[in-house]
Amino acid sequence: MSSLTIMSTLIRRELRTAARTRSYYLLGLAVGGILLGLTFGGGGAATGYIPTVVDLLLPLEVLVPIVAVAIGYRAVPSDLDRGEVAMLDTYAVSPSAYVGAVYLGRAAVLSAIVGVALLVVGLVVAAVAAPDTGVFATHSGVDSPILFGRFLVVTLLFGNALVAVVLVASIAVTSARTAIVAAIGAVLVVVVGGEAAILLGVLDGVFNEATLRLALGFVPNSAYRGLVFETVVGVLSAGESGYASPLISMIGLVLWTVASLGAAAGLLRWRIG
């Protein structure tokens, strides 16, 4: 059996597991309910896509890490506890292929939960907001569902980067019971610790404008916020806001994803070796 076939089987297993896990449905309903409540409560539903994005940005910086931890912390530790990772030797599957398959399955679950919730919000805005909100943007400065679509994509990139971080933390511990603590700790260090380090650097005069943009791009939630400001909210001002570099922010999220998956594969190889 080829590694590609095993990966496909593992991905389908992750999706079947998710489909049978009622807590994921409850999580999706909770996320959707919170986002809809914030959309109506903040007035975004009546005023347009960009006001909705502004209302949801900060809450999503909290909600998305929670979802990433909830769906990712038990993925590999559960297999380790049951001894199922032994199949890597039996079927000659590399730890990299196994981690990649588990990641893709869990990333798909996060994308479904967060993506569907945001799609529902977008449909609500389309139905409730003023008529001119529904006009597709043909130039800068026009509120548009295209901009909300960008927001959705960037949010999923942020969430899937955090899923990779959670996988690393969960493999580093010895059991599924401690995996949730490790996952929460890792996300807090990456998200809160990164921004705290940048704040201290600004206060101490370590960063100038150029180095600050670089630093912001390599902290996941700062990169996410910067991408939203530059590619979604900033469009209404007919240009970039200057808050962050979209290219650096995108590279930062991709690097967090790739580096975390590499570290996860390395840790798994060490644990089963």
Coordinates of C-alpha atoms in Angstrom, one line a residue, residues 9-103:
T9 CA -7.2 6.7 4.2
L10 CA -6.1 8.7 7.2
I11 CA -7.7 11.9 5.9
R12 CA -11.0 10.0 5.4
R13 CA -10.7 8.6 8.9
E14 CA -10.2 12.1 10.4
L15 CA -13.3 13.3 8.5
R16 CA -15.4 10.3 9.5
T17 CA -14.3 10.8 13.2
A18 CA -15.3 14.5 12.9
A19 CA -18.7 13.6 11.4
R20 CA -19.4 11.2 14.3
T21 CA -18.3 13.7 17.0
R22 CA -21.4 15.6 18.2
S23 CA -19.3 18.0 20.2
Y24 CA -18.0 19.4 16.9
Y25 CA -21.5 20.2 15.8
L26 CA -22.1 21.9 19.1
L27 CA -18.9 23.8 18.6
G28 CA -20.0 24.9 15.1
L29 CA -23.4 26.0 16.4
A30 CA -21.7 28.0 19.2
V31 CA -19.3 29.7 16.9
G32 CA -22.0 30.5 14.4
G33 CA -24.3 31.8 17.2
I34 CA -21.6 34.0 18.6
L35 CA -20.7 35.5 15.2
L36 CA -24.3 36.1 14.3
G37 CA -24.9 37.7 17.7
L38 CA -21.9 40.0 17.3
T39 CA -23.0 40.8 13.7
F40 CA -26.5 41.9 14.8
G41 CA -25.3 43.5 18.1
G42 CA -22.6 45.5 16.5
G43 CA -24.8 46.8 13.7
G44 CA -22.8 45.2 10.9
A45 CA -25.7 43.3 9.6
A46 CA -27.5 46.5 8.7
T47 CA -24.5 48.6 7.5
G48 CA -22.4 46.3 5.3
Y49 CA -19.6 43.8 5.0
I50 CA -16.7 45.9 6.1
P51 CA -18.4 47.1 9.3
T52 CA -19.1 43.4 10.0
V53 CA -15.5 42.5 9.5
V54 CA -14.5 45.2 11.9
D55 CA -17.0 43.8 14.5
L56 CA -15.8 40.2 14.1
L57 CA -12.0 40.7 13.8
L58 CA -11.1 40.8 17.5
P59 CA -13.6 38.1 18.5
L60 CA -12.2 35.8 15.9
E61 CA -8.7 36.3 17.2
V62 CA -10.0 34.6 20.3
L63 CA -12.5 32.1 18.8
V64 CA -10.3 30.7 16.1
P65 CA -7.5 29.6 18.5
I66 CA -10.2 28.0 20.7
V67 CA -11.5 26.0 17.7
A68 CA -8.0 25.0 16.7
V69 CA -7.3 23.7 20.2
A70 CA -10.6 21.9 20.4
I71 CA -10.2 20.0 17.1
G72 CA -6.5 19.4 17.2
Y73 CA -5.3 18.6 20.6
R74 CA -6.2 14.9 20.7
A75 CA -5.5 14.0 17.1
V76 CA -2.1 12.3 17.4
P77 CA -2.0 11.6 21.2
S78 CA -5.1 9.4 20.9
D79 CA -3.4 7.3 18.3
L80 CA -0.3 7.1 20.4
D81 CA -2.3 6.0 23.4
R82 CA -4.0 3.3 21.4
G83 CA -0.7 2.2 19.7
E84 CA -2.1 2.9 16.2
V85 CA 0.9 4.9 15.2
A86 CA 2.8 1.6 15.1
M87 CA 1.2 1.2 11.6
L88 CA 3.8 3.7 10.3
D89 CA 6.4 0.9 10.4
T90 CA 4.0 -1.8 9.3
Y91 CA 2.9 0.1 6.1
A92 CA 6.2 2.0 5.7
V93 CA 4.5 5.4 6.1
S94 CA 6.8 8.3 7.1
P95 CA 5.9 10.4 10.1
S96 CA 5.8 13.4 7.7
A97 CA 3.0 11.7 5.7
Y98 CA 1.1 10.7 8.8
V99 CA 1.3 14.2 10.3
G100 CA 0.4 15.8 7.0
A101 CA -2.7 13.5 6.7
V102 CA -3.8 14.2 10.2
Y103 CA -3.3 18.0 9.7

